[in-house]
mmCIF file of C-alpha atoms and ligand atoms in Angstrom:
data_model
loop_
_atom_site.group_PDB
_atom_site.id
_atom_site.type_symbol
_atom_site.label_atom_id
_atom_site.label_comp_id
_atom_site.label_asym_id
_atom_site.label_seq_id
_atom_site.Cartn_x
_atom_site.Cartn_y
_atom_site.Cartn_z
ATOM 1 C CA MET W 1 19.649 -8.513 12.762
ATOM 2 C CA LEU W 2 19.507 -6.161 9.794
ATOM 3 C CA GLN W 3 23.226 -6.487 8.976
ATOM 4 C CA LYS W 4 22.727 -8.834 6.016
ATOM 5 C CA ILE W 5 20.025 -6.628 4.521
ATOM 6 C CA LYS W 6 22.123 -3.540 5.187
ATOM 7 C CA ASN W 7 25.041 -5.073 3.284
ATOM 8 C CA LYS W 8 22.737 -5.912 0.408
ATOM 9 C CA VAL W 9 21.396 -2.345 0.218
ATOM 10 C CA LEU W 10 24.865 -0.826 0.488
ATOM 11 C CA SER W 11 26.162 -3.001 -2.334
ATOM 12 C CA GLY W 12 23.182 -2.093 -4.530
ATOM 13 C CA LYS W 13 21.584 -5.556 -4.472
ATOM 14 C CA ARG W 14 17.851 -5.943 -4.872
ATOM 15 C CA LEU W 15 15.883 -6.909 -1.740
ATOM 16 C CA SER W 16 13.901 -10.150 -1.712
ATOM 17 C CA LYS W 17 10.418 -10.747 -0.361
ATOM 18 C CA GLU W 18 11.947 -12.245 2.804
ATOM 19 C CA ASP W 19 14.211 -9.202 3.287
ATOM 20 C CA ALA W 20 11.255 -6.856 2.977
ATOM 21 C CA ILE W 21 9.189 -8.799 5.511
ATOM 22 C CA LYS W 22 12.149 -8.667 7.943
ATOM 23 C CA LEU W 23 12.325 -4.896 7.489
ATOM 24 C CA PHE W 24 8.643 -4.553 8.353
ATOM 25 C CA GLU W 25 9.156 -6.788 11.409
ATOM 26 C CA THR W 26 12.139 -4.923 12.813
ATOM 27 C CA ASP W 27 11.958 -2.653 15.839
ATOM 28 C CA ASP W 28 15.189 -1.008 14.736
ATOM 29 C CA ILE W 29 13.397 1.880 13.110
ATOM 30 C CA PHE W 30 16.501 4.103 13.111
ATOM 31 C CA THR W 31 18.637 1.680 11.077
ATOM 32 C CA LEU W 32 15.710 1.194 8.698
ATOM 33 C CA GLY W 33 15.200 4.952 8.384
ATOM 34 C CA LYS W 34 18.890 5.612 7.789
ATOM 35 C CA LEU W 35 19.075 2.996 5.051
ATOM 36 C CA ALA W 36 15.961 4.350 3.341
ATOM 37 C CA SER W 37 17.168 7.915 3.673
ATOM 38 C CA ARG W 38 20.444 6.936 2.054
ATOM 39 C CA ALA W 39 18.559 5.297 -0.826
ATOM 40 C CA ALA W 40 16.407 8.414 -1.247
ATOM 41 C CA LYS W 41 19.455 10.698 -1.269
ATOM 42 C CA LYS W 42 21.067 8.566 -3.940
ATOM 43 C CA LYS W 43 18.055 9.165 -6.189
ATOM 44 C CA ASN W 44 17.039 12.716 -5.329
ATOM 45 C CA GLY W 45 19.820 14.294 -3.278
ATOM 46 C CA ASN W 46 18.490 16.528 -0.529
ATOM 47 C CA LYS W 47 15.480 17.622 -2.595
ATOM 48 C CA ALA W 48 11.873 17.337 -1.496
ATOM 49 C CA TYR W 49 9.233 18.006 -4.125
ATOM 50 C CA PHE W 50 5.838 19.659 -3.924
ATOM 51 C CA ILE W 51 3.292 20.835 -6.497
ATOM 52 C CA ARG W 52 0.599 23.489 -6.751
ATOM 53 C CA ASN W 53 -2.344 21.191 -7.362
ATOM 54 C CA ILE W 54 -6.057 20.944 -6.724
ATOM 55 C CA HIS W 55 -8.177 17.844 -6.139
ATOM 56 C CA ILE W 56 -11.577 17.624 -7.770
ATOM 57 C CA ASN W 57 -13.996 14.781 -7.124
ATOM 58 C CA PRO W 58 -16.789 15.192 -9.698
ATOM 59 C CA THR W 59 -19.161 12.848 -7.853
ATOM 60 C CA ASN W 60 -19.256 10.613 -4.796
ATOM 61 C CA ILE W 61 -21.982 8.430 -6.267
ATOM 62 C CA CYS W 62 -20.474 5.005 -6.816
ATOM 63 C CA VAL W 63 -21.794 1.639 -7.948
ATOM 64 C CA ASN W 64 -19.059 -0.039 -5.882
ATOM 65 C CA ARG W 65 -19.273 0.333 -2.129
ATOM 66 C CA CYS W 66 -15.774 -0.479 -0.865
ATOM 67 C CA LYS W 67 -15.847 -1.211 2.839
ATOM 68 C CA PHE W 68 -12.931 1.126 3.638
ATOM 69 C CA CYS W 69 -14.417 4.104 1.795
ATOM 70 C CA ALA W 70 -16.352 6.766 3.701
ATOM 71 C CA PHE W 71 -16.598 9.079 0.698
ATOM 72 C CA SER W 72 -18.904 7.138 -1.617
ATOM 73 C CA ARG W 73 -22.701 7.216 -1.628
ATOM 74 C CA SER W 74 -25.355 5.336 -3.538
ATOM 75 C CA LYS W 75 -27.568 7.295 -5.909
ATOM 76 C CA GLY W 76 -30.344 9.037 -3.966
ATOM 77 C CA GLU W 77 -28.627 8.554 -0.591
ATOM 78 C CA ALA W 78 -28.229 11.560 1.729
ATOM 79 C CA GLY W 79 -24.988 13.395 0.989
ATOM 80 C CA ALA W 80 -24.718 12.165 -2.622
ATOM 81 C CA TYR W 81 -23.526 14.852 -5.052
ATOM 82 C CA GLU W 82 -22.671 15.380 -8.713
ATOM 83 C CA MET W 83 -20.816 18.278 -10.329
ATOM 84 C CA THR W 84 -21.626 19.691 -13.727
ATOM 85 C CA ILE W 85 -18.768 20.352 -16.133
ATOM 86 C CA ASP W 86 -19.388 24.100 -15.710
ATOM 87 C CA GLU W 87 -18.966 23.724 -11.944
ATOM 88 C CA ILE W 88 -15.750 21.755 -12.424
ATOM 89 C CA VAL W 89 -14.274 24.346 -14.779
ATOM 90 C CA LYS W 90 -15.357 27.160 -12.455
ATOM 91 C CA SER W 91 -13.680 25.524 -9.465
ATOM 92 C CA LEU W 92 -10.344 25.782 -11.287
ATOM 93 C CA GLN W 93 -10.579 29.532 -11.733
ATOM 94 C CA PRO W 94 -8.348 31.648 -9.499
ATOM 95 C CA SER W 95 -11.470 33.299 -8.051
ATOM 96 C CA ALA W 96 -12.291 29.933 -6.449
ATOM 97 C CA LEU W 97 -9.333 30.367 -4.101
ATOM 98 C CA SER W 98 -10.058 31.129 -0.467
ATOM 99 C CA PRO W 99 -9.088 34.578 0.875
ATOM 100 C CA ARG W 100 -6.370 32.960 3.059
ATOM 101 C CA ARG W 101 -4.663 31.539 -0.009
ATOM 102 C CA VAL W 102 -4.890 34.775 -1.959
ATOM 103 C CA ALA W 103 -3.393 36.632 1.025
ATOM 104 C CA SER W 104 -0.505 34.153 1.090
ATOM 105 C CA GLY W 105 0.387 34.935 -2.514
ATOM 106 C CA ASP W 106 -1.012 31.763 -4.142
ATOM 107 C CA SER W 107 -2.656 33.870 -6.818
ATOM 108 C CA PRO W 108 -3.376 34.615 -9.687
ATOM 109 C CA GLN W 109 -3.005 31.243 -11.492
ATOM 110 C CA PRO W 110 -1.998 28.892 -8.779
ATOM 111 C CA PHE W 111 -2.320 25.372 -10.146
ATOM 112 C CA SER W 112 -0.046 23.399 -12.407
ATOM 113 C CA GLU W 113 -2.057 20.197 -11.939
ATOM 114 C CA VAL W 114 -5.635 19.115 -11.384
ATOM 115 C CA HIS W 115 -6.123 15.689 -9.835
ATOM 116 C CA ILE W 116 -9.557 14.270 -10.731
ATOM 117 C CA VAL W 117 -10.990 11.072 -9.272
ATOM 118 C CA GLY W 118 -14.521 10.155 -8.319
ATOM 119 C CA GLY W 119 -17.137 7.482 -7.845
ATOM 120 C CA LEU W 120 -18.212 5.071 -10.581
ATOM 121 C CA HIS W 121 -21.398 6.889 -11.521
ATOM 122 C CA PRO W 122 -24.266 4.613 -12.631
ATOM 123 C CA ASP W 123 -25.601 6.972 -15.348
ATOM 124 C CA TRP W 124 -22.811 9.178 -16.696
ATOM 125 C CA PRO W 125 -21.646 8.008 -20.128
ATOM 126 C CA PHE W 126 -17.974 7.863 -21.128
ATOM 127 C CA GLU W 127 -18.578 10.971 -23.272
ATOM 128 C CA TYR W 128 -19.196 12.991 -20.079
ATOM 129 C CA TYR W 129 -15.632 12.311 -18.932
ATOM 130 C CA LEU W 130 -14.219 13.083 -22.372
ATOM 131 C CA GLU W 131 -16.041 16.402 -22.423
ATOM 132 C CA MET W 132 -14.906 17.139 -18.850
ATOM 133 C CA ILE W 133 -11.269 16.653 -19.809
ATOM 134 C CA SER W 134 -11.427 18.585 -23.072
ATOM 135 C CA ARG W 135 -13.332 21.525 -21.522
ATOM 136 C CA ILE W 136 -10.697 21.779 -18.743
ATOM 137 C CA LYS W 137 -7.886 21.576 -21.297
ATOM 138 C CA LYS W 138 -9.460 24.274 -23.470
ATOM 139 C CA SER W 139 -10.049 26.605 -20.524
ATOM 140 C CA PHE W 140 -6.674 25.971 -18.851
ATOM 141 C CA PRO W 141 -4.200 24.683 -21.443
ATOM 142 C CA LYS W 142 -1.268 24.995 -19.047
ATOM 143 C CA ILE W 143 -2.777 22.856 -16.284
ATOM 144 C CA CYS W 144 -1.751 19.218 -16.396
ATOM 145 C CA ILE W 145 -4.696 16.843 -16.086
ATOM 146 C CA LYS W 146 -3.945 13.897 -13.835
ATOM 147 C CA ALA W 147 -7.140 11.940 -13.779
ATOM 148 C CA PHE W 148 -8.913 8.633 -13.205
ATOM 149 C CA THR W 149 -7.679 5.587 -11.350
ATOM 150 C CA ALA W 150 -7.223 2.230 -13.054
ATOM 151 C CA THR W 151 -10.578 1.238 -11.515
ATOM 152 C CA GLU W 152 -12.312 4.135 -13.283
ATOM 153 C CA ILE W 153 -10.575 3.314 -16.574
ATOM 154 C CA ASP W 154 -11.813 -0.276 -16.320
ATOM 155 C CA TYR W 155 -15.334 1.009 -15.603
ATOM 156 C CA PHE W 156 -15.245 3.428 -18.562
ATOM 157 C CA SER W 157 -14.158 0.564 -20.789
ATOM 158 C CA ARG W 158 -17.113 -1.522 -19.632
ATOM 159 C CA ILE W 159 -19.738 1.255 -20.007
ATOM 160 C CA SER W 160 -18.424 2.361 -23.406
ATOM 161 C CA GLY W 161 -17.784 -1.083 -24.879
ATOM 162 C CA LYS W 162 -14.277 0.053 -25.834
ATOM 163 C CA SER W 163 -11.125 -1.882 -24.993
ATOM 164 C CA ILE W 164 -8.856 -0.589 -22.205
ATOM 165 C CA VAL W 165 -6.355 0.641 -24.796
ATOM 166 C CA GLU W 166 -9.071 2.445 -26.806
ATOM 167 C CA THR W 167 -10.449 4.003 -23.617
ATOM 168 C CA LEU W 168 -7.028 5.312 -22.613
ATOM 169 C CA THR W 169 -6.244 6.540 -26.123
ATOM 170 C CA GLU W 170 -9.535 8.489 -26.312
ATOM 171 C CA LEU W 171 -8.891 10.100 -22.933
ATOM 172 C CA LYS W 172 -5.365 11.029 -23.964
ATOM 173 C CA LYS W 173 -6.660 12.537 -27.196
ATOM 174 C CA HIS W 174 -9.058 14.693 -25.174
ATOM 175 C CA GLY W 175 -6.366 16.003 -22.833
ATOM 176 C CA LEU W 176 -5.500 13.406 -20.184
ATOM 177 C CA ASP W 177 -1.823 13.879 -19.274
ATOM 178 C CA THR W 178 -1.100 11.463 -16.438
ATOM 179 C CA MET W 179 -2.950 9.114 -14.092
ATOM 180 C CA PRO W 180 -2.996 8.917 -10.295
ATOM 181 C CA GLY W 181 -2.225 5.693 -8.473
ATOM 182 C CA GLY W 182 -5.469 5.120 -6.571
ATOM 183 C CA GLY W 183 -7.621 2.020 -6.531
ATOM 184 C CA ALA W 184 -4.689 -0.347 -5.992
ATOM 185 C CA GLU W 185 -5.542 -1.025 -2.308
ATOM 186 C CA ILE W 186 -3.855 -4.409 -1.635
ATOM 187 C CA PHE W 187 -3.567 -6.721 -4.626
ATOM 188 C CA ASP W 188 -3.969 -9.963 -2.651
ATOM 189 C CA THR W 189 -7.294 -11.570 -3.635
ATOM 190 C CA GLY W 190 -8.248 -12.633 -0.097
ATOM 191 C CA VAL W 191 -7.790 -9.104 1.272
ATOM 192 C CA ARG W 192 -9.548 -7.578 -1.729
ATOM 193 C CA ASN W 193 -12.517 -9.900 -1.218
ATOM 194 C CA GLN W 194 -12.828 -8.655 2.349
ATOM 195 C CA LEU W 195 -12.367 -4.961 1.514
ATOM 196 C CA CYS W 196 -13.837 -4.398 -1.899
ATOM 197 C CA PRO W 197 -15.291 -7.518 -3.521
ATOM 198 C CA GLU W 198 -16.909 -5.532 -6.355
ATOM 199 C CA LYS W 199 -13.730 -3.747 -7.346
ATOM 200 C CA LEU W 200 -11.379 -4.438 -10.244
ATOM 201 C CA SER W 201 -8.984 -7.255 -9.224
ATOM 202 C CA GLY W 202 -5.297 -6.725 -8.421
ATOM 203 C CA GLU W 203 -4.375 -8.307 -11.769
ATOM 204 C CA GLY W 204 -6.894 -6.041 -13.487
ATOM 205 C CA TRP W 205 -5.325 -2.953 -11.883
ATOM 206 C CA ILE W 206 -1.864 -4.042 -13.043
ATOM 207 C CA ASN W 207 -3.158 -4.711 -16.579
ATOM 208 C CA VAL W 208 -4.737 -1.247 -16.878
ATOM 209 C CA MET W 209 -1.531 0.409 -15.678
ATOM 210 C CA GLU W 210 0.560 -1.640 -18.080
ATOM 211 C CA ALA W 211 -1.727 -0.552 -20.938
ATOM 212 C CA ALA W 212 -1.474 3.095 -19.809
ATOM 213 C CA HIS W 213 2.319 2.949 -19.734
ATOM 214 C CA ARG W 214 2.401 1.339 -23.181
ATOM 215 C CA ALA W 215 0.081 4.105 -24.448
ATOM 216 C CA GLY W 216 2.615 6.661 -23.227
ATOM 217 C CA ILE W 217 0.703 7.717 -20.088
ATOM 218 C CA LYS W 218 2.819 8.000 -16.943
ATOM 219 C CA THR W 219 1.040 6.949 -13.752
ATOM 220 C CA ASN W 220 1.560 6.654 -10.027
ATOM 221 C CA ALA W 221 0.956 3.649 -7.798
ATOM 222 C CA THR W 222 -0.486 3.408 -4.291
ATOM 223 C CA MET W 223 -0.998 0.853 -1.522
ATOM 224 C CA LEU W 224 -3.700 1.209 1.120
ATOM 225 C CA TYR W 225 -2.287 -0.230 4.357
ATOM 226 C CA GLY W 226 -3.232 -0.538 8.021
ATOM 227 C CA HIS W 227 -6.612 -2.325 7.762
ATOM 228 C CA VAL W 228 -6.808 -6.142 7.583
ATOM 229 C CA GLU W 229 -3.656 -6.950 5.611
ATOM 230 C CA ASN W 230 -0.436 -8.477 6.953
ATOM 231 C CA TYR W 231 3.203 -7.672 6.123
ATOM 232 C CA GLU W 232 3.465 -10.495 3.617
ATOM 233 C CA GLN W 233 0.535 -9.099 1.647
ATOM 234 C CA ARG W 234 2.073 -5.612 1.668
ATOM 235 C CA VAL W 235 5.356 -7.005 0.384
ATOM 236 C CA ASP W 236 3.590 -9.034 -2.311
ATOM 237 C CA HIS W 237 1.936 -5.763 -3.425
ATOM 238 C CA LEU W 238 5.257 -3.918 -3.571
ATOM 239 C CA ILE W 239 6.986 -6.696 -5.467
ATOM 240 C CA ARG W 240 4.208 -6.876 -8.082
ATOM 241 C CA LEU W 241 4.626 -3.124 -8.631
ATOM 242 C CA ARG W 242 8.397 -3.452 -8.892
ATOM 243 C CA LYS W 243 7.978 -6.184 -11.513
ATOM 244 C CA LEU W 244 5.681 -4.054 -13.676
ATOM 245 C CA GLN W 245 8.024 -1.093 -13.332
ATOM 246 C CA ASP W 246 10.915 -3.263 -14.544
ATOM 247 C CA ASN W 247 8.887 -3.934 -17.687
ATOM 248 C CA THR W 248 7.382 -0.524 -18.456
ATOM 249 C CA LYS W 249 9.210 2.167 -16.436
ATOM 250 C CA GLY W 250 5.887 4.019 -16.501
ATOM 251 C CA PHE W 251 5.428 4.716 -12.784
ATOM 252 C CA GLN W 252 6.585 8.068 -11.496
ATOM 253 C CA ALA W 253 5.854 7.870 -7.768
ATOM 254 C CA PHE W 254 4.684 5.397 -5.178
ATOM 255 C CA ILE W 255 2.353 6.598 -2.430
ATOM 256 C CA PRO W 256 1.603 4.453 0.621
ATOM 257 C CA LEU W 257 -1.903 5.429 1.802
ATOM 258 C CA ALA W 258 -2.534 5.155 5.554
ATOM 259 C CA TYR W 259 -5.980 3.716 6.235
ATOM 260 C CA HIS W 260 -8.422 6.055 8.036
ATOM 261 C CA PRO W 261 -11.221 4.243 9.877
ATOM 262 C CA LYS W 262 -13.954 6.825 10.634
ATOM 263 C CA ASN W 263 -17.390 6.365 9.018
ATOM 264 C CA THR W 264 -16.254 3.234 7.169
ATOM 265 C CA GLU W 265 -17.922 -0.181 7.153
ATOM 266 C CA ILE W 266 -14.835 -2.038 8.382
ATOM 267 C CA GLY W 267 -13.944 0.492 11.094
ATOM 268 C CA GLY W 268 -10.812 -0.322 13.095
ATOM 269 C CA ALA W 269 -7.988 1.990 14.116
ATOM 270 C CA TYR W 270 -5.726 4.631 12.579
ATOM 271 C CA SER W 271 -2.282 3.365 11.595
ATOM 272 C CA SER W 272 0.506 4.161 14.056
ATOM 273 C CA GLY W 273 3.182 6.739 13.304
ATOM 274 C CA ILE W 274 5.810 4.007 13.529
ATOM 275 C CA ASP W 275 3.979 1.881 10.965
ATOM 276 C CA ASP W 276 3.643 4.919 8.676
ATOM 277 C CA LEU W 277 7.393 5.587 8.828
ATOM 278 C CA LYS W 278 8.263 1.911 8.372
ATOM 279 C CA THR W 279 5.999 1.689 5.336
ATOM 280 C CA ILE W 280 7.601 4.724 3.711
ATOM 281 C CA ALA W 281 11.090 3.354 4.434
ATOM 282 C CA VAL W 282 10.436 -0.223 3.277
ATOM 283 C CA SER W 283 8.765 1.093 0.116
ATOM 284 C CA ARG W 284 11.825 3.220 -0.652
ATOM 285 C CA LEU W 285 14.118 0.216 -0.221
ATOM 286 C CA VAL W 286 12.024 -2.374 -2.080
ATOM 287 C CA LEU W 287 10.947 -0.136 -4.964
ATOM 288 C CA ASP W 288 14.485 0.444 -6.156
ATOM 289 C CA ASN W 289 13.210 1.222 -9.662
ATOM 290 C CA PHE W 290 10.788 3.995 -8.607
ATOM 291 C CA ALA W 291 12.198 7.513 -8.764
ATOM 292 C CA HIS W 292 9.900 8.965 -6.096
ATOM 293 C CA ILE W 293 8.225 7.992 -2.827
ATOM 294 C CA LYS W 294 5.506 10.357 -1.720
ATOM 295 C CA ALA W 295 4.612 11.126 1.901
ATOM 296 C CA TYR W 296 1.015 12.212 1.327
ATOM 297 C CA TRP W 297 0.623 14.876 4.001
ATOM 298 C CA ILE W 298 -3.166 14.687 3.901
ATOM 299 C CA MET W 299 -3.018 11.129 5.296
ATOM 300 C CA LEU W 300 0.178 11.269 7.370
ATOM 301 C CA GLY W 301 -0.506 14.699 8.804
ATOM 302 C CA GLU W 302 1.716 17.728 8.346
ATOM 303 C CA LYS W 303 4.141 16.805 11.140
ATOM 304 C CA LEU W 304 4.714 13.125 10.367
ATOM 305 C CA SER W 305 5.169 13.960 6.667
ATOM 306 C CA GLN W 306 8.165 16.073 7.640
ATOM 307 C CA VAL W 307 9.664 13.137 9.524
ATOM 308 C CA ALA W 308 8.871 10.856 6.569
ATOM 309 C CA LEU W 309 11.236 13.025 4.504
ATOM 310 C CA LEU W 310 14.004 11.629 6.733
ATOM 311 C CA PHE W 311 12.729 8.050 6.253
ATOM 312 C CA GLY W 312 12.940 7.754 2.473
ATOM 313 C CA ALA W 313 10.268 10.076 1.064
ATOM 314 C CA ASP W 314 11.230 12.837 -1.372
ATOM 315 C CA ASP W 315 7.792 14.298 -2.169
ATOM 316 C CA ILE W 316 4.918 15.562 -0.014
ATOM 317 C CA ASP W 317 2.300 16.074 -2.773
ATOM 318 C CA GLY W 318 0.792 19.548 -2.980
ATOM 319 C CA THR W 319 -1.619 22.286 -2.047
ATOM 320 C CA ILE W 320 -4.694 20.071 -2.706
ATOM 321 C CA ILE W 321 -7.134 22.896 -1.719
ATOM 322 C CA ASP W 322 -10.118 20.825 -0.546
ATOM 323 C CA GLU W 323 -9.465 17.135 0.099
ATOM 324 C CA LYS W 324 -12.598 15.006 0.480
ATOM 325 C CA VAL W 325 -11.828 11.250 0.354
ATOM 326 C CA THR W 326 -9.640 11.025 3.475
ATOM 327 C CA HIS W 327 -11.489 13.765 5.337
ATOM 328 C CA SER W 328 -14.716 11.759 4.986
ATOM 329 C CA ALA W 329 -12.861 9.005 6.892
ATOM 330 C CA GLY W 330 -11.567 11.173 9.721
ATOM 331 C CA ALA W 331 -8.340 12.769 8.440
ATOM 332 C CA LEU W 332 -6.778 14.928 11.136
ATOM 333 C CA SER W 333 -4.817 17.129 8.701
ATOM 334 C CA SER W 334 -5.899 20.388 7.053
ATOM 335 C CA LYS W 335 -7.949 20.104 3.865
ATOM 336 C CA GLY W 336 -5.361 22.105 1.932
ATOM 337 C CA LEU W 337 -2.126 24.055 2.442
ATOM 338 C CA THR W 338 -0.573 27.017 0.671
ATOM 339 C CA ALA W 339 2.663 26.666 -1.285
ATOM 340 C CA GLY W 340 4.334 28.786 1.406
ATOM 341 C CA GLU W 341 3.258 26.365 4.118
ATOM 342 C CA LEU W 342 4.579 23.395 2.129
ATOM 343 C CA ILE W 343 7.913 25.131 1.540
ATOM 344 C CA ASN W 344 8.179 25.849 5.247
ATOM 345 C CA MET W 345 7.428 22.218 6.156
ATOM 346 C CA ILE W 346 10.150 20.985 3.808
ATOM 347 C CA LYS W 347 12.753 23.518 4.933
ATOM 348 C CA LYS W 348 12.149 22.732 8.588
ATOM 349 C CA ALA W 349 12.872 19.067 7.803
ATOM 350 C CA GLY W 350 16.286 20.133 6.518
ATOM 351 C CA LYS W 351 15.426 19.458 2.877
ATOM 352 C CA VAL W 352 15.528 21.679 -0.183
ATOM 353 C CA PRO W 353 12.024 22.450 -1.471
ATOM 354 C CA VAL W 354 11.580 22.036 -5.207
ATOM 355 C CA GLU W 355 8.329 23.053 -6.839
ATOM 356 C CA ARG W 356 7.654 20.504 -9.572
ATOM 357 C CA ASP W 357 5.181 19.962 -12.387
ATOM 358 C CA SER W 358 3.365 16.667 -12.963
ATOM 359 C CA PHE W 359 6.462 15.141 -14.568
ATOM 360 C CA TYR W 360 8.883 16.164 -11.803
ATOM 361 C CA ARG W 361 10.318 19.007 -13.861
ATOM 362 C CA LYS W 362 11.350 21.959 -11.753
ATOM 363 C CA VAL W 363 8.925 24.902 -11.923
ATOM 364 C CA LYS W 364 10.679 28.233 -11.869
HETATM 365 O O1 LIG N 401 -8.115 4.925 -4.211
HETATM 366 C C1 LIG N 401 -10.179 5.427 0.260
HETATM 367 C C2 LIG N 401 -7.830 5.504 -0.707
HETATM 368 C C3 LIG N 401 -7.394 6.590 -2.636
HETATM 369 C C4 LIG N 401 -9.687 5.545 2.360
HETATM 370 O O2 LIG N 401 -1.431 9.310 -7.406
HETATM 371 C C5 LIG N 401 -8.510 5.661 1.634
HETATM 372 O O3 LIG N 401 -0.461 11.125 -6.720
HETATM 373 C C6 LIG N 401 -7.320 5.870 3.576
HETATM 374 O O4 LIG N 401 -5.152 7.475 -4.656
HETATM 375 N N1 LIG N 401 -8.421 5.715 4.340
HETATM 376 C C7 LIG N 401 -7.490 7.952 -3.296
HETATM 377 N N2 LIG N 401 -7.335 5.823 2.232
HETATM 378 C C8 LIG N 401 -6.266 8.774 -3.025
HETATM 379 C C9 LIG N 401 -5.147 8.485 -3.981
HETATM 380 C C10 LIG N 401 -4.046 9.441 -4.137
HETATM 381 C C11 LIG N 401 -3.868 10.452 -3.215
HETATM 382 C C12 LIG N 401 -2.834 11.357 -3.377
HETATM 383 C C13 LIG N 401 -1.996 11.275 -4.455
HETATM 384 C C14 LIG N 401 -2.178 10.278 -5.393
HETATM 385 C C15 LIG N 401 -1.300 10.224 -6.583
HETATM 386 C C16 LIG N 401 -3.203 9.338 -5.237
HETATM 387 O O5 LIG N 401 -7.616 6.748 -1.257
HETATM 388 C C17 LIG N 401 -8.376 5.533 -3.007
HETATM 389 C C18 LIG N 401 -8.205 4.576 -1.850
HETATM 390 O O6 LIG N 401 -7.123 3.718 -2.085
HETATM 391 N N3 LIG N 401 -8.847 5.554 0.353
HETATM 392 N N4 LIG N 401 -10.720 5.411 1.503
HETATM 393 C C19 LIG N 401 -9.630 5.553 3.774
HETATM 394 N N5 LIG N 401 -10.712 5.377 4.541
#
């Protein structure tokens, strides 16, 4: 059944929407995996990337209350928190590492990247974020700052009265290096209205990313799957990303995000391992203009991420340290891993571990 698609992939032809839907529908997971693995090898050989990074979520207070999000709180609600800039800077110091990490050799300066995303705070002005970025940059000039989803950028633009381009340019001037791919969810309007009616639209997300790329900011892209969407809506999402990438070449990696149902308003079930592997593989095959597909171990779990490296992924993200968004929604993985543990995971999958920086340059 997959022969026609297989021939297309082998002759380097681009897959259509119909091809991609067929790939999602197939039960022939091994043929799909082999094809995706071949495509991944063509781009990245036998390498699998990881990074020494840390996630910081400055606040969980959010004016949007997306129905799939278990992390956000309203102002004044139990569990709501805010970090001061001093606390943020302090959490990046090597002394903030847990004894287990220090014992494993992840010291003294362990991070090459800080990944910052948070709620849309009702009171913080844009200047707070600018100061946050510049204070981090001043204290840790070697750490790459990957911060703020397209949704946050749109919010900053609205609270500051600046255009999207001005907002991005200011952030870049203050030390923003790259942007993560969150907030994309599923672009389809019907799905978005069910999941997150208050959020920036799919078109809005694409427009912010296009502006970021044109301003010289590389970004990632994500897709949240396994909730209420169907295969056609996933494929539509992938094809819209592929189209933007054709125009800007500004995306570095694509990360499929497996929906976690605990403590969320929409509830439901965890995605299946088969669906996770299929989604990695189809993404690799459809996004022929993306250099990297990331198997985010926090969401897939340590074991399935290893298998995902044989199904088209070439990156497993990083050390993370203390993940909060997915763990609020029932993640079954650890909250962080050491570089040694990541290297071991990759080697045991038969791949060559490569420590990278935020731009996929090899770290010695
Ligand atoms: O934007 C929220 C998603 C994203 C849930 O760019 C959920 O390198 C699953 O974007 N179940 C944040 N997912 C994470 C993210 C990310 C992670 C790692 C690497 C990169 C990168 C980006 O998590 C949110 C949202 O799409 N999310 N709630 C949930 N219940």
